[in-house]
Amino acid sequence: DIQMTQSPSSLSASVGDTVTITCQASQDITISLNWFQQKPGKAPKLLIYDASNLETGVPSRFSGSGSGTDFTFTISSLQPEDIATFYCQQSDNLPPTFGGGTKVEIK
Amino acid sequence: VLLQESGPGLVKPSQTLSLTCTVSGGSITSHYWSWIRQTPGKGLEWIGYLSYSGSTNYNPSLTSRVTMSLDTSKNHFSLKLTSVTAADTAIYYCARGKASPDYWGQGTLVTVSS
């Protein structure tokens, strides 16, 4: 299975800050990388697919980049409603595998 | 599209976990469908998917115990996991898509305990 390593595991930032999360795959996954947001008690929500494509209806302050083994997820201006845990997930090889998550909190 | 999981919240060790996902607002015959589970210890784990034609692909770590099927007349699909242990205690989600799930059910907690 492809291992997905996310960092940091948690972070605290102020409203309006830029937040960056990284995700590293254990082998080349081209651009087959998704980002999910999970709020407490809710199912994960797909935000970005194929590394950089924003899912319909997702605010433009969310963005993703990268290819191969190294990927980045950015929130350009953190909002209170963005508090959640974010996960990367590779869709290149079966089984799809998820990173360990990054919990984002407001400072 | 709305997905809703249903099934027992408590299953005894060694028994079979059975869940159903009812799909509304869309046809089950036009997409792939997945089951994913989440535990505090192992995080999010993909269990497997089935296609609108009924073909399946399971996580190798679970393949000996998993069966998925769909019922087009009821617009739902199902998961069976046999010989459960405490390690199978998790929130189980159904979702649309085989590797990039875009719609998810709310999830259902299944506890394995005697």
PDB file of C-alpha atoms in Angstrom, chain B:
ATOM      1  CA  VAL B   1     -27.457  12.950  -3.863  1.00  0.00           C
ATOM      2  CA  LEU B   2     -27.975  11.696  -0.323  1.00  0.00           C
ATOM      3  CA  LEU B   3     -26.557   8.535   1.201  1.00  0.00           C
ATOM      4  CA  GLN B   4     -27.761   6.984   4.450  1.00  0.00           C
ATOM      5  CA  GLU B   5     -26.182   4.060   6.267  1.00  0.00           C
ATOM      6  CA  SER B   6     -28.317   1.699   8.318  1.00  0.00           C
ATOM      7  CA  GLY B   7     -27.713  -1.423  10.354  1.00  0.00           C
ATOM      8  CA  PRO B   8     -27.031  -2.677  13.866  1.00  0.00           C
ATOM      9  CA  GLY B   9     -24.859  -0.496  16.065  1.00  0.00           C
ATOM     10  CA  LEU B  10     -23.673  -3.430  18.128  1.00  0.00           C
ATOM     11  CA  VAL B  11     -22.270  -6.713  16.837  1.00  0.00           C
ATOM     12  CA  LYS B  12     -20.873  -9.591  18.869  1.00  0.00           C
ATOM     13  CA  PRO B  13     -17.327 -10.835  18.275  1.00  0.00           C
ATOM     14  CA  SER B  14     -17.048 -13.547  15.603  1.00  0.00           C
ATOM     15  CA  GLN B  15     -20.405 -12.542  14.088  1.00  0.00           C
ATOM     16  CA  THR B  16     -21.125 -10.744  10.819  1.00  0.00           C
ATOM     17  CA  LEU B  17     -21.451  -6.996  10.493  1.00  0.00           C
ATOM     18  CA  SER B  18     -24.133  -6.033   7.957  1.00  0.00           C
ATOM     19  CA  LEU B  19     -24.785  -2.505   6.758  1.00  0.00           C
ATOM     20  CA  THR B  20     -26.898  -1.000   4.008  1.00  0.00           C
ATOM     21  CA  CYS B  21     -26.499   2.313   2.248  1.00  0.00           C
ATOM     22  CA  THR B  22     -29.629   3.790   0.717  1.00  0.00           C
ATOM     23  CA  VAL B  23     -29.073   6.280  -2.076  1.00  0.00           C
ATOM     24  CA  SER B  24     -31.594   9.010  -2.840  1.00  0.00           C
ATOM     25  CA  GLY B  25     -31.520  11.749  -5.439  1.00  0.00           C
ATOM     26  CA  GLY B  26     -29.624   9.633  -7.922  1.00  0.00           C
ATOM     27  CA  SER B  27     -29.486   6.196  -9.469  1.00  0.00           C
ATOM     28  CA  ILE B  28     -27.242   3.518  -8.076  1.00  0.00           C
ATOM     29  CA  THR B  29     -26.773   2.193 -11.610  1.00  0.00           C
ATOM     30  CA  SER B  30     -24.639   5.089 -12.790  1.00  0.00           C
ATOM     31  CA  HIS B  31     -21.678   5.259 -10.417  1.00  0.00           C
ATOM     32  CA  TYR B  32     -19.197   3.342  -8.307  1.00  0.00           C
ATOM     33  CA  TRP B  33     -19.928   2.997  -4.586  1.00  0.00           C
ATOM     34  CA  SER B  34     -17.533   2.591  -1.690  1.00  0.00           C
ATOM     35  CA  TRP B  35     -17.364   1.703   1.967  1.00  0.00           C
ATOM     36  CA  ILE B  36     -14.816   3.475   4.193  1.00  0.00           C
ATOM     37  CA  ARG B  37     -14.343   3.208   7.922  1.00  0.00           C
ATOM     38  CA  GLN B  38     -12.717   5.404  10.532  1.00  0.00           C
ATOM     39  CA  THR B  39     -11.168   4.581  13.863  1.00  0.00           C
ATOM     40  CA  PRO B  40      -9.192   6.760  16.291  1.00  0.00           C
ATOM     41  CA  GLY B  41      -6.254   4.393  15.990  1.00  0.00           C
ATOM     42  CA  LYS B  42      -6.012   3.611  12.266  1.00  0.00           C
ATOM     43  CA  GLY B  43      -7.716   6.683  10.883  1.00  0.00           C
ATOM     44  CA  LEU B  44      -9.578   6.450   7.589  1.00  0.00           C
ATOM     45  CA  GLU B  45      -9.455   3.039   5.906  1.00  0.00           C
ATOM     46  CA  TRP B  46     -10.924   2.220   2.511  1.00  0.00           C
ATOM     47  CA  ILE B  47     -12.808  -1.087   2.667  1.00  0.00           C
ATOM     48  CA  GLY B  48     -13.675  -1.500  -0.993  1.00  0.00           C
ATOM     49  CA  TYR B  49     -15.911  -0.479  -3.844  1.00  0.00           C
ATOM     50  CA  LEU B  50     -18.473  -1.977  -6.170  1.00  0.00           C
ATOM     51  CA  SER B  51     -19.511  -0.842  -9.583  1.00  0.00           C
ATOM     52  CA  TYR B  52     -22.954  -0.273 -11.017  1.00  0.00           C
ATOM     53  CA  SER B  53     -22.544  -3.632 -12.763  1.00  0.00           C
ATOM     54  CA  GLY B  54     -21.810  -5.370  -9.477  1.00  0.00           C
ATOM     55  CA  SER B  55     -18.072  -5.928  -9.896  1.00  0.00           C
ATOM     56  CA  THR B  56     -16.078  -5.412  -6.721  1.00  0.00           C
ATOM     57  CA  ASN B  57     -12.623  -4.527  -5.467  1.00  0.00           C
ATOM     58  CA  TYR B  58     -11.706  -4.964  -1.816  1.00  0.00           C
ATOM     59  CA  ASN B  59      -8.856  -3.818   0.386  1.00  0.00           C
ATOM     60  CA  PRO B  60      -6.406  -6.748   0.486  1.00  0.00           C
ATOM     61  CA  SER B  61      -6.266  -6.448   4.267  1.00  0.00           C
ATOM     62  CA  LEU B  62      -9.980  -7.273   4.476  1.00  0.00           C
ATOM     63  CA  THR B  63     -10.735  -9.184   1.294  1.00  0.00           C
ATOM     64  CA  SER B  64     -11.151 -12.570   2.990  1.00  0.00           C
ATOM     65  CA  ARG B  65     -13.949 -11.197   5.184  1.00  0.00           C
ATOM     66  CA  VAL B  66     -15.738  -8.633   2.991  1.00  0.00           C
ATOM     67  CA  THR B  67     -18.640  -8.916   0.602  1.00  0.00           C
ATOM     68  CA  MET B  68     -20.344  -6.005  -1.094  1.00  0.00           C
ATOM     69  CA  SER B  69     -23.476  -6.133  -3.193  1.00  0.00           C
ATOM     70  CA  LEU B  70     -26.065  -3.844  -4.690  1.00  0.00           C
ATOM     71  CA  ASP B  71     -29.811  -4.006  -5.043  1.00  0.00           C
ATOM     72  CA  THR B  72     -30.945  -1.860  -7.931  1.00  0.00           C
ATOM     73  CA  SER B  73     -34.626  -2.399  -7.159  1.00  0.00           C
ATOM     74  CA  LYS B  74     -34.152  -0.675  -3.789  1.00  0.00           C
ATOM     75  CA  ASN B  75     -31.431   1.717  -4.941  1.00  0.00           C
ATOM     76  CA  HIS B  76     -29.145   0.579  -2.160  1.00  0.00           C
ATOM     77  CA  PHE B  77     -25.908  -1.288  -1.672  1.00  0.00           C
ATOM     78  CA  SER B  78     -24.643  -3.388   1.199  1.00  0.00           C
ATOM     79  CA  LEU B  79     -21.574  -4.403   3.162  1.00  0.00           C
ATOM     80  CA  LYS B  80     -20.976  -7.649   5.007  1.00  0.00           C
ATOM     81  CA  LEU B  81     -17.895  -8.169   7.162  1.00  0.00           C
ATOM     82  CA  THR B  82     -17.526 -11.589   8.725  1.00  0.00           C
ATOM     83  CA  SER B  83     -15.719 -12.822  11.839  1.00  0.00           C
ATOM     84  CA  VAL B  84     -15.560  -9.378  13.422  1.00  0.00           C
ATOM     85  CA  THR B  85     -13.339  -8.513  16.354  1.00  0.00           C
ATOM     86  CA  ALA B  86     -12.961  -5.431  18.529  1.00  0.00           C
ATOM     87  CA  ALA B  87     -10.574  -4.079  15.890  1.00  0.00           C
ATOM     88  CA  ASP B  88     -13.551  -3.695  13.539  1.00  0.00           C
ATOM     89  CA  THR B  89     -15.197  -1.188  15.870  1.00  0.00           C
ATOM     90  CA  ALA B  90     -15.409   1.963  13.780  1.00  0.00           C
ATOM     91  CA  ILE B  91     -17.577   4.565  12.136  1.00  0.00           C
ATOM     92  CA  TYR B  92     -18.588   3.096   8.797  1.00  0.00           C
ATOM     93  CA  TYR B  93     -19.269   5.424   5.867  1.00  0.00           C
ATOM     94  CA  CYS B  94     -20.748   4.699   2.492  1.00  0.00           C
ATOM     95  CA  ALA B  95     -19.729   7.003  -0.339  1.00  0.00           C
ATOM     96  CA  ARG B  96     -20.076   7.583  -4.063  1.00  0.00           C
ATOM     97  CA  GLY B  97     -16.999   6.953  -6.198  1.00  0.00           C
ATOM     98  CA  LYS B  98     -14.311   4.300  -6.201  1.00  0.00           C
ATOM     99  CA  ALA B  99     -11.166   6.249  -5.311  1.00  0.00           C
ATOM    100  CA  SER B 100     -12.231   9.896  -5.049  1.00  0.00           C
ATOM    101  CA  PRO B 101     -15.513   9.782  -3.128  1.00  0.00           C
ATOM    102  CA  ASP B 102     -17.493  12.977  -3.609  1.00  0.00           C
ATOM    103  CA  TYR B 103     -20.692  12.214  -1.663  1.00  0.00           C
ATOM    104  CA  TRP B 104     -20.663  10.520   1.738  1.00  0.00           C
ATOM    105  CA  GLY B 105     -23.247   9.246   4.152  1.00  0.00           C
ATOM    106  CA  GLN B 106     -23.273  10.666   7.661  1.00  0.00           C
ATOM    107  CA  GLY B 107     -21.609   7.521   9.002  1.00  0.00           C
ATOM    108  CA  THR B 108     -22.773   4.915  11.476  1.00  0.00           C
ATOM    109  CA  LEU B 109     -20.903   3.731  14.547  1.00  0.00           C
ATOM    110  CA  VAL B 110     -20.584  -0.017  14.822  1.00  0.00           C
ATOM    111  CA  THR B 111     -19.252  -1.411  18.066  1.00  0.00           C
ATOM    112  CA  VAL B 112     -18.019  -4.977  18.327  1.00  0.00           C
ATOM    113  CA  SER B 113     -18.564  -6.213  21.856  1.00  0.00           C
ATOM    114  CA  SER B 114     -20.110  -9.108  23.701  1.00  0.00           C
TER     115      SER B 114
END
